[in-house]
Short mmCIF file of C-alpha atoms in Angstrom, two decimals:
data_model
loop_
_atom_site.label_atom_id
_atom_site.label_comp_id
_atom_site.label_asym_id
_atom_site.label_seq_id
_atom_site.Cartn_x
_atom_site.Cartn_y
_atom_site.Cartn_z
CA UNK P 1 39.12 -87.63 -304.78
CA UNK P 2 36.82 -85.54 -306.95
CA UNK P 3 34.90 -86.91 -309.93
CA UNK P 4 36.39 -84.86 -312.78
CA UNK P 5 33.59 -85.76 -314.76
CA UNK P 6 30.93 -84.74 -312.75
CA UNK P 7 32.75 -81.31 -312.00
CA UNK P 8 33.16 -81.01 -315.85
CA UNK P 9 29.06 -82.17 -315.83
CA UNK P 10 28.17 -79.44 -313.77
CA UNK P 11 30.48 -76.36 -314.70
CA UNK P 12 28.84 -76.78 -318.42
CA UNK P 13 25.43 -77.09 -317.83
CA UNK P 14 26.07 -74.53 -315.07
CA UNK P 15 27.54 -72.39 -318.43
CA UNK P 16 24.39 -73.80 -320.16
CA UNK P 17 21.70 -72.06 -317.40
CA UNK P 18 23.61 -68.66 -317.34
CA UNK P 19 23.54 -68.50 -321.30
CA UNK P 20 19.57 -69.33 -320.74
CA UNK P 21 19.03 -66.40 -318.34
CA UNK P 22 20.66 -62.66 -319.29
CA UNK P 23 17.76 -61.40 -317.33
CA UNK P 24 15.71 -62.32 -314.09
CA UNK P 25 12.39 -62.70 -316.05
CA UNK P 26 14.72 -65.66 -318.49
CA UNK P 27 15.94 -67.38 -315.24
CA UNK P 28 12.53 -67.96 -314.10
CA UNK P 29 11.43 -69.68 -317.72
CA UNK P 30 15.21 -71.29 -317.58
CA UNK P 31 13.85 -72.92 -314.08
CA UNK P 32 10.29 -73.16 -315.14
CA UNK P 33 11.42 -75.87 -318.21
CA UNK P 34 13.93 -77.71 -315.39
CA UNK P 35 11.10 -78.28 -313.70
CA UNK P 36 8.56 -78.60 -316.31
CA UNK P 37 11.09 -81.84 -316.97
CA UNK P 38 11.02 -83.57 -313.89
CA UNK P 39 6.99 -83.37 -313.66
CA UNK P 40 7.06 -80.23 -311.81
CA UNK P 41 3.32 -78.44 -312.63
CA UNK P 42 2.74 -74.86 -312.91
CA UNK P 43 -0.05 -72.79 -310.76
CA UNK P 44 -1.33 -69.45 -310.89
CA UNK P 45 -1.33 -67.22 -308.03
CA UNK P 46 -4.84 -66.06 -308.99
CA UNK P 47 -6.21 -69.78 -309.08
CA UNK P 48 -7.71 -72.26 -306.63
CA UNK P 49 -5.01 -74.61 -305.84
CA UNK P 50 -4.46 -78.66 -305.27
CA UNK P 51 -5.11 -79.52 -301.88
CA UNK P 52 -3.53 -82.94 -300.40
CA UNK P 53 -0.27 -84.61 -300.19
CA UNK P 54 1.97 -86.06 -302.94
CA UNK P 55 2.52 -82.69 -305.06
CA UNK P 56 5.47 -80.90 -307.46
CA UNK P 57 3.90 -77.47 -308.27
CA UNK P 58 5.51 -73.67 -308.69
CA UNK P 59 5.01 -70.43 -309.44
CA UNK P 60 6.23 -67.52 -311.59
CA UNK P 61 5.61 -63.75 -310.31
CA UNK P 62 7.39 -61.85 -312.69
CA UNK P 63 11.47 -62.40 -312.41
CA UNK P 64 10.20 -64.57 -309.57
CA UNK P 65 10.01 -68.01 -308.82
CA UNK P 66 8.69 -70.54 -306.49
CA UNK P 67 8.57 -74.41 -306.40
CA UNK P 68 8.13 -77.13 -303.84
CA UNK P 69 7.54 -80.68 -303.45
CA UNK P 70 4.57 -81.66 -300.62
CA UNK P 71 5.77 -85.66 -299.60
CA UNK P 72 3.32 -88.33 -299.14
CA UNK P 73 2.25 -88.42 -296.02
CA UNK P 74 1.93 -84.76 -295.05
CA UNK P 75 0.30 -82.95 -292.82
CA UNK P 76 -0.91 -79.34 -292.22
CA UNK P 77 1.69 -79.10 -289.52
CA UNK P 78 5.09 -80.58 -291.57
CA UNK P 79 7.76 -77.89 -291.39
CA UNK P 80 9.36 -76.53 -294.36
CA UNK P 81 12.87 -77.04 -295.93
CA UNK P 82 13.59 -73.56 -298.07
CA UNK P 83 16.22 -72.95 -300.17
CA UNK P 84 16.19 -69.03 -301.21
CA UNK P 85 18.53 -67.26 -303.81
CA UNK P 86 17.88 -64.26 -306.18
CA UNK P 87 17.53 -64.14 -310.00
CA UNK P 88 18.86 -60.67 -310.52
CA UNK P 89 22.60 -59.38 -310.92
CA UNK P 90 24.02 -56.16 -311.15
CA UNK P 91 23.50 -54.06 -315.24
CA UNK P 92 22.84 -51.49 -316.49
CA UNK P 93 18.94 -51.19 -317.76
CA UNK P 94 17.61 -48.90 -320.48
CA UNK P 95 15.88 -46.01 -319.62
CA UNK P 96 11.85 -45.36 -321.25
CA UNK P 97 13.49 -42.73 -323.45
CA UNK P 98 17.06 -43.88 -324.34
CA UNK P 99 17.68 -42.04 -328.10
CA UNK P 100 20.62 -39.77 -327.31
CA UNK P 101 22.60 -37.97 -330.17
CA UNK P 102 26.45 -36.80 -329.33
CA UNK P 103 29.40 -36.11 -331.58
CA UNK P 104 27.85 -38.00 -334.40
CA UNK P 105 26.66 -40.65 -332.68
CA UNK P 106 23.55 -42.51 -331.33
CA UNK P 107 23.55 -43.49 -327.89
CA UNK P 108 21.06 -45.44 -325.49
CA UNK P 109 20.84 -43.91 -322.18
CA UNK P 110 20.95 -46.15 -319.27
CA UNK P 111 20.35 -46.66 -315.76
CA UNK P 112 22.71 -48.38 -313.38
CA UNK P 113 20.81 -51.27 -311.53
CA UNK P 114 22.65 -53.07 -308.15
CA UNK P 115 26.31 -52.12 -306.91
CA UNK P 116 28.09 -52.91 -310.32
CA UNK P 117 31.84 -52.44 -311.00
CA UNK P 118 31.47 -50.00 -313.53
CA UNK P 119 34.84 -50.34 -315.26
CA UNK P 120 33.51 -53.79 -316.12
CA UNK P 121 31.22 -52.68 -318.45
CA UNK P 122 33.68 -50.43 -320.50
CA UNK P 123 34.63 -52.07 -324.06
CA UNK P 124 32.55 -54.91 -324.03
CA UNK P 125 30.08 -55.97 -326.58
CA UNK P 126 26.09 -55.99 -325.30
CA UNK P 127 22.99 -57.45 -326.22
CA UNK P 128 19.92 -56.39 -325.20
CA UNK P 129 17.27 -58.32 -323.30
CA UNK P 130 13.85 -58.25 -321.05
CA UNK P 131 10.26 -58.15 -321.76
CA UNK P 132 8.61 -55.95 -323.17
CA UNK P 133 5.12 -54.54 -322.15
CA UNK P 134 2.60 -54.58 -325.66
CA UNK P 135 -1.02 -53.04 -326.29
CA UNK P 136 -3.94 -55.04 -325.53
CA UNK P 137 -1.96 -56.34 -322.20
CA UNK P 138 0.39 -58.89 -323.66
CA UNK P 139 4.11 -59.26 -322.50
CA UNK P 140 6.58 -60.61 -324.72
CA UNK P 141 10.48 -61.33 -323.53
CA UNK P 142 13.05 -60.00 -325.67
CA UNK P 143 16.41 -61.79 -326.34
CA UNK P 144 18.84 -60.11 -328.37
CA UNK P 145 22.37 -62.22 -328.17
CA UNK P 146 24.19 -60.64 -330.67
CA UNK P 147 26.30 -57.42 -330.20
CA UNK P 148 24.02 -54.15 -330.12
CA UNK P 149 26.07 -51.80 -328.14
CA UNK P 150 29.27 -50.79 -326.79
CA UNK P 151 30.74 -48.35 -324.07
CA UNK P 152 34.12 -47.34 -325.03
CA UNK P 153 36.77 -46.36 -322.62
CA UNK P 154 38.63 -43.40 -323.23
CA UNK P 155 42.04 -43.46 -325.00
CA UNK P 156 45.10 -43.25 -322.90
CA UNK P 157 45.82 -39.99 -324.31
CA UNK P 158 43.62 -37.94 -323.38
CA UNK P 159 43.73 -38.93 -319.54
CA UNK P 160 47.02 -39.89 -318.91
CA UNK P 161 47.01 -40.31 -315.28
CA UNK P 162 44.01 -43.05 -315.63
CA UNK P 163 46.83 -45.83 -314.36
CA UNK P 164 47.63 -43.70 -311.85
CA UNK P 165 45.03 -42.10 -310.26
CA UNK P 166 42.89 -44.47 -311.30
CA UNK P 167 40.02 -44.04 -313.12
CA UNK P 168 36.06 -42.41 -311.93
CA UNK P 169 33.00 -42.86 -313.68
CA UNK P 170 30.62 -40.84 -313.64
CA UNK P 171 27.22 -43.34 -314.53
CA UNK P 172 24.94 -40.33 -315.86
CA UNK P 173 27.88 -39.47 -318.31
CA UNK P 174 30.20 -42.31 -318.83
CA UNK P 175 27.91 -45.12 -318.52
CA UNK P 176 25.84 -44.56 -322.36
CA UNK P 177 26.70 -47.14 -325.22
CA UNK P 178 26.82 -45.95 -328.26
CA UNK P 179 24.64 -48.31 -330.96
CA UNK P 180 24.91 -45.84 -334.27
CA UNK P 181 25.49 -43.52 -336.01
CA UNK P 182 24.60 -40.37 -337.36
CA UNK P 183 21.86 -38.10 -335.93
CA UNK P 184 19.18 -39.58 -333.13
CA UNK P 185 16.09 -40.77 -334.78
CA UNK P 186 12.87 -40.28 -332.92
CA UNK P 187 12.00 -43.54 -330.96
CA UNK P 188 14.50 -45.76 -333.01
CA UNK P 189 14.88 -47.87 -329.92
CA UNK P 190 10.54 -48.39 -329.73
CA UNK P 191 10.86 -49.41 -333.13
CA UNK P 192 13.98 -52.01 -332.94
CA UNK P 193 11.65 -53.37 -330.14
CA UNK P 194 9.05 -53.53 -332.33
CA UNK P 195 10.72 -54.82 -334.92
CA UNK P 196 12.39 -57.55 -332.79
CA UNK P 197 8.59 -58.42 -331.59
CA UNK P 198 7.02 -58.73 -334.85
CA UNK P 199 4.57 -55.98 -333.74
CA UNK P 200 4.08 -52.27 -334.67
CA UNK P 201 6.04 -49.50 -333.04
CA UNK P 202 3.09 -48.13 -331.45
CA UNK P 203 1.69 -51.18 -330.15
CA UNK P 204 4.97 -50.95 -327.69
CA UNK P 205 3.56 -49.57 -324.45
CA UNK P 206 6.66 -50.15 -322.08
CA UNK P 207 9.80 -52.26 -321.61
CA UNK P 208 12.22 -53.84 -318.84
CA UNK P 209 14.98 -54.23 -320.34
CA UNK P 210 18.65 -54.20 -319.75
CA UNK P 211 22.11 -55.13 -321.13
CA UNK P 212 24.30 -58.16 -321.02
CA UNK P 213 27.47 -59.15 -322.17
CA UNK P 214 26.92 -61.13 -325.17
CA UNK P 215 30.37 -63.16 -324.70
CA UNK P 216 29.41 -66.57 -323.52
CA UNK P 217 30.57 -68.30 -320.59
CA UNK P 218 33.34 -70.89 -320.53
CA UNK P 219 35.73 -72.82 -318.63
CA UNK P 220 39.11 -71.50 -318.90
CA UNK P 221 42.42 -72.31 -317.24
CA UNK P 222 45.76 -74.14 -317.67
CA UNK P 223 43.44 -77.29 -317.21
CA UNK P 224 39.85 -75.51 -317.38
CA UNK P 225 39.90 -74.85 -313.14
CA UNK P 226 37.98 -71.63 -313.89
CA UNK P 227 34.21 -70.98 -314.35
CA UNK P 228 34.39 -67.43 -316.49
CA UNK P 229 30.75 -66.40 -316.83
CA UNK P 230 28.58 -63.37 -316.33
CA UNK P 231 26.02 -63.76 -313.69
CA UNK P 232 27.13 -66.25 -311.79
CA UNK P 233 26.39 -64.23 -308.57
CA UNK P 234 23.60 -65.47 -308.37
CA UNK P 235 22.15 -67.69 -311.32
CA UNK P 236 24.52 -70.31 -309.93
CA UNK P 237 22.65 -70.58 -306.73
CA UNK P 238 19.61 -70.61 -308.78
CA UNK P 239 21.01 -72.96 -310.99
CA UNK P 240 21.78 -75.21 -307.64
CA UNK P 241 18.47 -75.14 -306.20
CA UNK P 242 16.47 -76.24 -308.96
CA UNK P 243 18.82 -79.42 -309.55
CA UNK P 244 18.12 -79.80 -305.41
CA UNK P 245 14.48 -79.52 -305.49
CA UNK P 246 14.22 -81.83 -308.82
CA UNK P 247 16.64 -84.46 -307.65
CA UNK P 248 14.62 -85.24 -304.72
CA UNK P 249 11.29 -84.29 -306.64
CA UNK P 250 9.92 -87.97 -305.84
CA UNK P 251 11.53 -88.65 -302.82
CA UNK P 252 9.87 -89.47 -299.25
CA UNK P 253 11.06 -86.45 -297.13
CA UNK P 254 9.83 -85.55 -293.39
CA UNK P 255 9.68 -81.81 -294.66
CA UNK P 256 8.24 -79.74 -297.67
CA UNK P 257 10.67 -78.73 -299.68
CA UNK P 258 10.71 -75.34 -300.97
CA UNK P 259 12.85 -73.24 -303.53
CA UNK P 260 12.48 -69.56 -304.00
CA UNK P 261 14.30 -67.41 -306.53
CA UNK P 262 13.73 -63.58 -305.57
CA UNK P 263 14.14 -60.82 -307.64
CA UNK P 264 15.48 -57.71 -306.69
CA UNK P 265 17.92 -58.71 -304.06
CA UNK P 266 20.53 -56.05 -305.43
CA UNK P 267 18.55 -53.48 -305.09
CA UNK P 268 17.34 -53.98 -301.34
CA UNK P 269 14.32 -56.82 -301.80
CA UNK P 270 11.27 -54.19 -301.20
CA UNK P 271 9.46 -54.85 -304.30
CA UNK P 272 6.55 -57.11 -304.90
CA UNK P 273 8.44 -59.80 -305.98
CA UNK P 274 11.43 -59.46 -303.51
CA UNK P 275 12.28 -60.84 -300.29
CA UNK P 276 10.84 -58.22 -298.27
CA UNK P 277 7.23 -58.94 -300.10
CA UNK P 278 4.24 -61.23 -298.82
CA UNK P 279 5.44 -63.74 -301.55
CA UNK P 280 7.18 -66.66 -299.70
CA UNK P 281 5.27 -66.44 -296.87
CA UNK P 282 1.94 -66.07 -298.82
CA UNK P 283 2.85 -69.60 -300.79
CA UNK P 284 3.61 -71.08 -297.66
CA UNK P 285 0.20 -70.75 -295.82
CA UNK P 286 -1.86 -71.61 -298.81
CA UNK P 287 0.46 -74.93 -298.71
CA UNK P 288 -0.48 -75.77 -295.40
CA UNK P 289 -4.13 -74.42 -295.71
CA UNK P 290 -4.06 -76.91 -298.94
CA UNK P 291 -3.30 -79.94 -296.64
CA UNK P 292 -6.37 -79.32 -294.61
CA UNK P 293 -4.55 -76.41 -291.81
CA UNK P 294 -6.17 -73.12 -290.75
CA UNK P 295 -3.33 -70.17 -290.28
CA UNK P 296 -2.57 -71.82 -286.29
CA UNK P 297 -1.24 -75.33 -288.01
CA UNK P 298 0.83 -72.49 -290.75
CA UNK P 299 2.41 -70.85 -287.75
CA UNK P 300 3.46 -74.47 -286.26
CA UNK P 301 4.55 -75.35 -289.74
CA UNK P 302 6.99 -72.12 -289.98
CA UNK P 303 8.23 -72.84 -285.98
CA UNK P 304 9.70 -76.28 -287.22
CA UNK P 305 11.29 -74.72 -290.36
CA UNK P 306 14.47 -73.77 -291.58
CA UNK P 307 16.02 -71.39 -294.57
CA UNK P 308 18.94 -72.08 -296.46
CA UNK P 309 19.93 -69.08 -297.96
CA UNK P 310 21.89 -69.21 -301.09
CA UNK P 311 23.77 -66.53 -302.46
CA UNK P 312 27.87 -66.54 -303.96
CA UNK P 313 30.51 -65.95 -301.19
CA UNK P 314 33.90 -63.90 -301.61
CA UNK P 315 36.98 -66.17 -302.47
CA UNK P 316 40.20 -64.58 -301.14
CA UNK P 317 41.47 -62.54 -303.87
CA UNK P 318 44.98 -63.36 -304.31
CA UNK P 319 46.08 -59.83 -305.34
CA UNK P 320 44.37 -58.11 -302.62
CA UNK P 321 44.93 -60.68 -299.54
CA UNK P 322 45.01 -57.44 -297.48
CA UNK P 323 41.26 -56.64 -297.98
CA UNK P 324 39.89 -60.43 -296.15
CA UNK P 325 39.97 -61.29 -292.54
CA UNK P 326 43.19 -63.34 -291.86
CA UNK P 327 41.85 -65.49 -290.31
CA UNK P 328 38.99 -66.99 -292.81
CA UNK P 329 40.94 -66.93 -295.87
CA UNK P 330 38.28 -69.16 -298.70
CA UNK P 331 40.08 -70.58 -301.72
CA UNK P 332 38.28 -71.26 -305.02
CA UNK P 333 37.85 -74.88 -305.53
CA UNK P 334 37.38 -75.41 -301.40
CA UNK P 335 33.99 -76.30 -301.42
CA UNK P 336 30.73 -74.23 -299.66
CA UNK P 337 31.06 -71.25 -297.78
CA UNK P 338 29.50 -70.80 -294.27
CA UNK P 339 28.71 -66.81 -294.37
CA UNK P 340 28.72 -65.51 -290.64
CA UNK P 341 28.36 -61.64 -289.28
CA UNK P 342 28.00 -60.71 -285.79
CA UNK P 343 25.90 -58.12 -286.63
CA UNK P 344 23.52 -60.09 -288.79
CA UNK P 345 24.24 -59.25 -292.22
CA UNK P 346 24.44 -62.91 -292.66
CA UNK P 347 21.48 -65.24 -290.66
CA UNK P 348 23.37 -67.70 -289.82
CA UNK P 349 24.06 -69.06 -286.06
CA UNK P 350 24.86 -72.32 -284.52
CA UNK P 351 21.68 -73.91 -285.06
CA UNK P 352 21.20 -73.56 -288.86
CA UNK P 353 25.31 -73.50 -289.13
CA UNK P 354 24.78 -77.19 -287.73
CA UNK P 355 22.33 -78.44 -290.00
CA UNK P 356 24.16 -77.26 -293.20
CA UNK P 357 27.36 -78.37 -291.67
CA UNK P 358 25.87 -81.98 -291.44
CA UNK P 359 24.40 -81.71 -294.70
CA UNK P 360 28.17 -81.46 -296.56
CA UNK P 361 28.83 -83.38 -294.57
CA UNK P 362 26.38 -86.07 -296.05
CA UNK P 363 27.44 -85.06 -299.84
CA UNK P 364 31.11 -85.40 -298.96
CA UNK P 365 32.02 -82.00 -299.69
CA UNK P 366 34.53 -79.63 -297.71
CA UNK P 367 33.27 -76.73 -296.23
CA UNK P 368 34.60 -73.39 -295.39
CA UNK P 369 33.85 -70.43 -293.19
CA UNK P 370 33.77 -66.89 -294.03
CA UNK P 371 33.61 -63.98 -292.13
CA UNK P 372 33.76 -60.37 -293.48
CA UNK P 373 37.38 -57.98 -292.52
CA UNK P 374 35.74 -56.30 -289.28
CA UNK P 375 36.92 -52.66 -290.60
CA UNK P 376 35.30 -52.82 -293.64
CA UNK P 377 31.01 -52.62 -294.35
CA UNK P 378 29.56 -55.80 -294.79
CA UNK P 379 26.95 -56.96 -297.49
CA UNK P 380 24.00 -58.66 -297.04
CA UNK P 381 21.56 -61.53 -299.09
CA UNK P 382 18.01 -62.40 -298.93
CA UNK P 383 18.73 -64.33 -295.78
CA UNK P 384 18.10 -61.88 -292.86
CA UNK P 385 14.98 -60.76 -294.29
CA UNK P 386 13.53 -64.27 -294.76
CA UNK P 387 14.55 -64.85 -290.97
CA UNK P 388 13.11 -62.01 -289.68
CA UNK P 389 9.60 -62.02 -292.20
CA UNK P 390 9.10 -65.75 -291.33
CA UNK P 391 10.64 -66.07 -287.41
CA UNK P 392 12.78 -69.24 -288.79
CA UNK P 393 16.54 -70.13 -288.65
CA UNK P 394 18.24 -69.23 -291.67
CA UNK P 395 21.58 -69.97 -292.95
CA UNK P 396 23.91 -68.10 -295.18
CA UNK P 397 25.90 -70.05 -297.73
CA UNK P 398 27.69 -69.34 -301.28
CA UNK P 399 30.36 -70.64 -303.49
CA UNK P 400 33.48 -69.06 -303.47
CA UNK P 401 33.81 -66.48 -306.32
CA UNK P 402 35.99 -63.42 -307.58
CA UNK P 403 35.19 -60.58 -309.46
CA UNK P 404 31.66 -60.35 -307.83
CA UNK P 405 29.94 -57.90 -309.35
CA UNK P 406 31.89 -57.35 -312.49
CA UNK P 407 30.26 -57.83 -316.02
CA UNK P 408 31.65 -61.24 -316.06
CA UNK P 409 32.57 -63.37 -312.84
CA UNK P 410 35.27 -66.30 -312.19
CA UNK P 411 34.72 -69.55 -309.99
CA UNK P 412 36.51 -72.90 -309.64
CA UNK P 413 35.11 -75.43 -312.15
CA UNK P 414 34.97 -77.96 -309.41
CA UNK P 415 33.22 -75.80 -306.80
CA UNK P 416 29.63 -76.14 -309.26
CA UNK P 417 29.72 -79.70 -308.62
CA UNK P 418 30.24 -79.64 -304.72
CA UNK P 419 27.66 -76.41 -304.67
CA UNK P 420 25.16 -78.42 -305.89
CA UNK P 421 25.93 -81.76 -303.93
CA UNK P 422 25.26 -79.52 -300.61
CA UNK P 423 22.52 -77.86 -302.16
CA UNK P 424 20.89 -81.15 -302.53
CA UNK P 425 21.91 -83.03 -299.73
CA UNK P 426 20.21 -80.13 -297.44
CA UNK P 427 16.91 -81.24 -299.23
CA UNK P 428 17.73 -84.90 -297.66
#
């Protein structure tokens, strides 16, 4: 039987990491202070690094992170155990000159980032967050949590077949929230920045920064069965890894574990902080080349390694049953999800299947397999990249959700708990 309080446990401080992390570049100082707790240290790429056994270090590369534990005794040759998600989820992200004036209002012009459901983002109240790029080098992040903007929908009235026909947006024109009124004032955004930052308008040089639904998360339901969160593809893989990697932080393992939260997995991973970038692979070597091994005893280390990658997995939408194989139907609140494509939009095969099978298996959790309708264009994670950048077997997991995509998600409550228990045990 499940441990109500545990699921309960999990879902809120699940709620707690999302709230942390509107952007990538938050979820990677949301991780950094998980870690920071357990005695996790920080490095810098640009630094010489520890060398020996017996270490808890990671990294940050911009919306990027990467930690890993090195187990007493190791040696140059000891494979890795990885555990790979992404920090970044579908917005909308404000362009470098947003003031827009238009029937007496001010807008902020916008840029669609990722595959988001656009009608998600209609009516809902947004804050603004990011970092924010400042003269004399310095980048500050930004968190604004209280409501700045709006996109509103237009009235019934003046489309009337809209429940009909159904409704097109066109993100150039539709896609603009509105954030005052009046006429356009020249680089009012720069100076809200500024203001926000303490600093002078001119002193702001640049900006990443994007919208997010200011709502917070929460458990709702007849008996709170539902996770209702934004983000949760994929902060709660995130969220799962860095409770794996610091639960076992002082453990004796036969393997180095690694977690690695890319950025930029929505938008294809070809960045220089995604998965397609030298990043994993680079931290790898200079962990085996700090345990005494020249780039030979790396590639042994890689051949006896294996990638778990994490990333949320479609839950059979009850209103749409017609749109999911028959076959592999997933249910919210059934426990991990084995992702599997014959065409390799999803790593996984029998060999890394097995070990993640084994490893629920271990944390008493029920598993399920999914497999995507075969008339219908499959989507794709971080996890055939890894396999093919690094040569290793790679697996393709999630927790079930719904609404992927959308401004605000929905899991089971009790699926965070058994997410993380698999998570975890795969580290064991």
């Amino acid at each position: 039987m499940a441990d109500l309080g545990a699921d309960i446990e999990a879902a809120h401080d699940l709620l707690a990491f999302v709230q942390e992390s509107p952007t990538p570049f938050h979820a990677c100082v949301s991780a950094a202070a998980r870690l920071d707790a357990v005695g996790f240290t920080r490095l810098d790429e640009s630094s010489e690094w520890p060398e020996g056994p017996d270490q808890r270090h990671y990294l940050v590369r911009d919306g990027s992170l990467i930690a890993w534990t090195v187990p007493s005794p190791a040696v140059a040759t000891t494979p890795f155990r990885i555990i790979g998600a992404h920090t970044d989820s579908p917005n909308l992200r404000i362009k470098p000159h947003p003031d827009v004036e238009r029937a007496g209002v001010q807008l902020l012009a916008a840029e669609v980032y990722g595959g988001a459901l656009f009608n998600s983002w209609l009516d809902r109240d947004l804050g603004i967050a990011g970092r924010v790029a400042l003269r004399g080098g310095a980048l500050e992040l930004l968190k604004i949590d209280r409501p700045m903007a709006r996109i509103p929908q237009l009235a019934i009235h003046l489309d009337r077949e809209v429940n009909t026909k159904g409704l097109v947006l066109n993100p150039q024109q539709h896609l603009v929230p509105v954030w005052s009124t009046g006429s356009a004032e020249p680089d009012a955004f720069r100076r809200l920045l500024a203001c926000e930052l303490g600093v002078e308008a001119d002193d702001v040089l640049f900006w990443d920064v994007m919208f997010h639904d200011v709502e917070p998360g929460t458990l709702l339901g007849r008996d709170d069965e539902f996770i209702s969160a934004p983000r949760l593809d994929n902060l709660a893989s995130c969220w799962a890894a860095v409770h794996a990697i610091s639960s076992n932080a002082r453990a004796v393992k036969e393997a180095i574990q690694v977690i690695v939260l890319f950025d930029h997995e929505e938008i294809g991973s070809t960045t220089n902080r995604g998965a397609a970038s030298s990043l994993l692979d680079t931290t790898l070597e200079r962990i085996t080349r700090g345990l005494g091994g020249d780039r030979d005893a790396w590639h042994r280390a890689v051949a006896g390694s294996i990638c778990l990658s994490a990333d949320m997995a479609h839950a059979t939408h009850p209103n749409y049953p017609e749109r999911h194989e028959p076959g592999h139907w997933i249910a919210l609140g059934g426990g991990p999800v084995v992702k599997t494509n014959a065409s390799q939009r999803y790593a996984t095969d029998a060999r890394s299947a097995a070990v993640f099978i084994e490893a629920c298996d271990r944390a008493g959790v029920t598993l399920q397999h999914y497999v995507h309708r075969g008339d219908l264009p499959c989507g794709s994670t971080i996890g055939p990249i890894t396999a093919a950048r690094l040569g290793i077997a790679t697996v393709d997991v999630g927790a079930p959700q719904l609404s992927m995509h959308s401004a605000r998600e929905l899991m089971a409550t009790d699926d965070a708990a058994s997410y993380r228990a698999a998570l975890t045990a795969f580290f064991t």
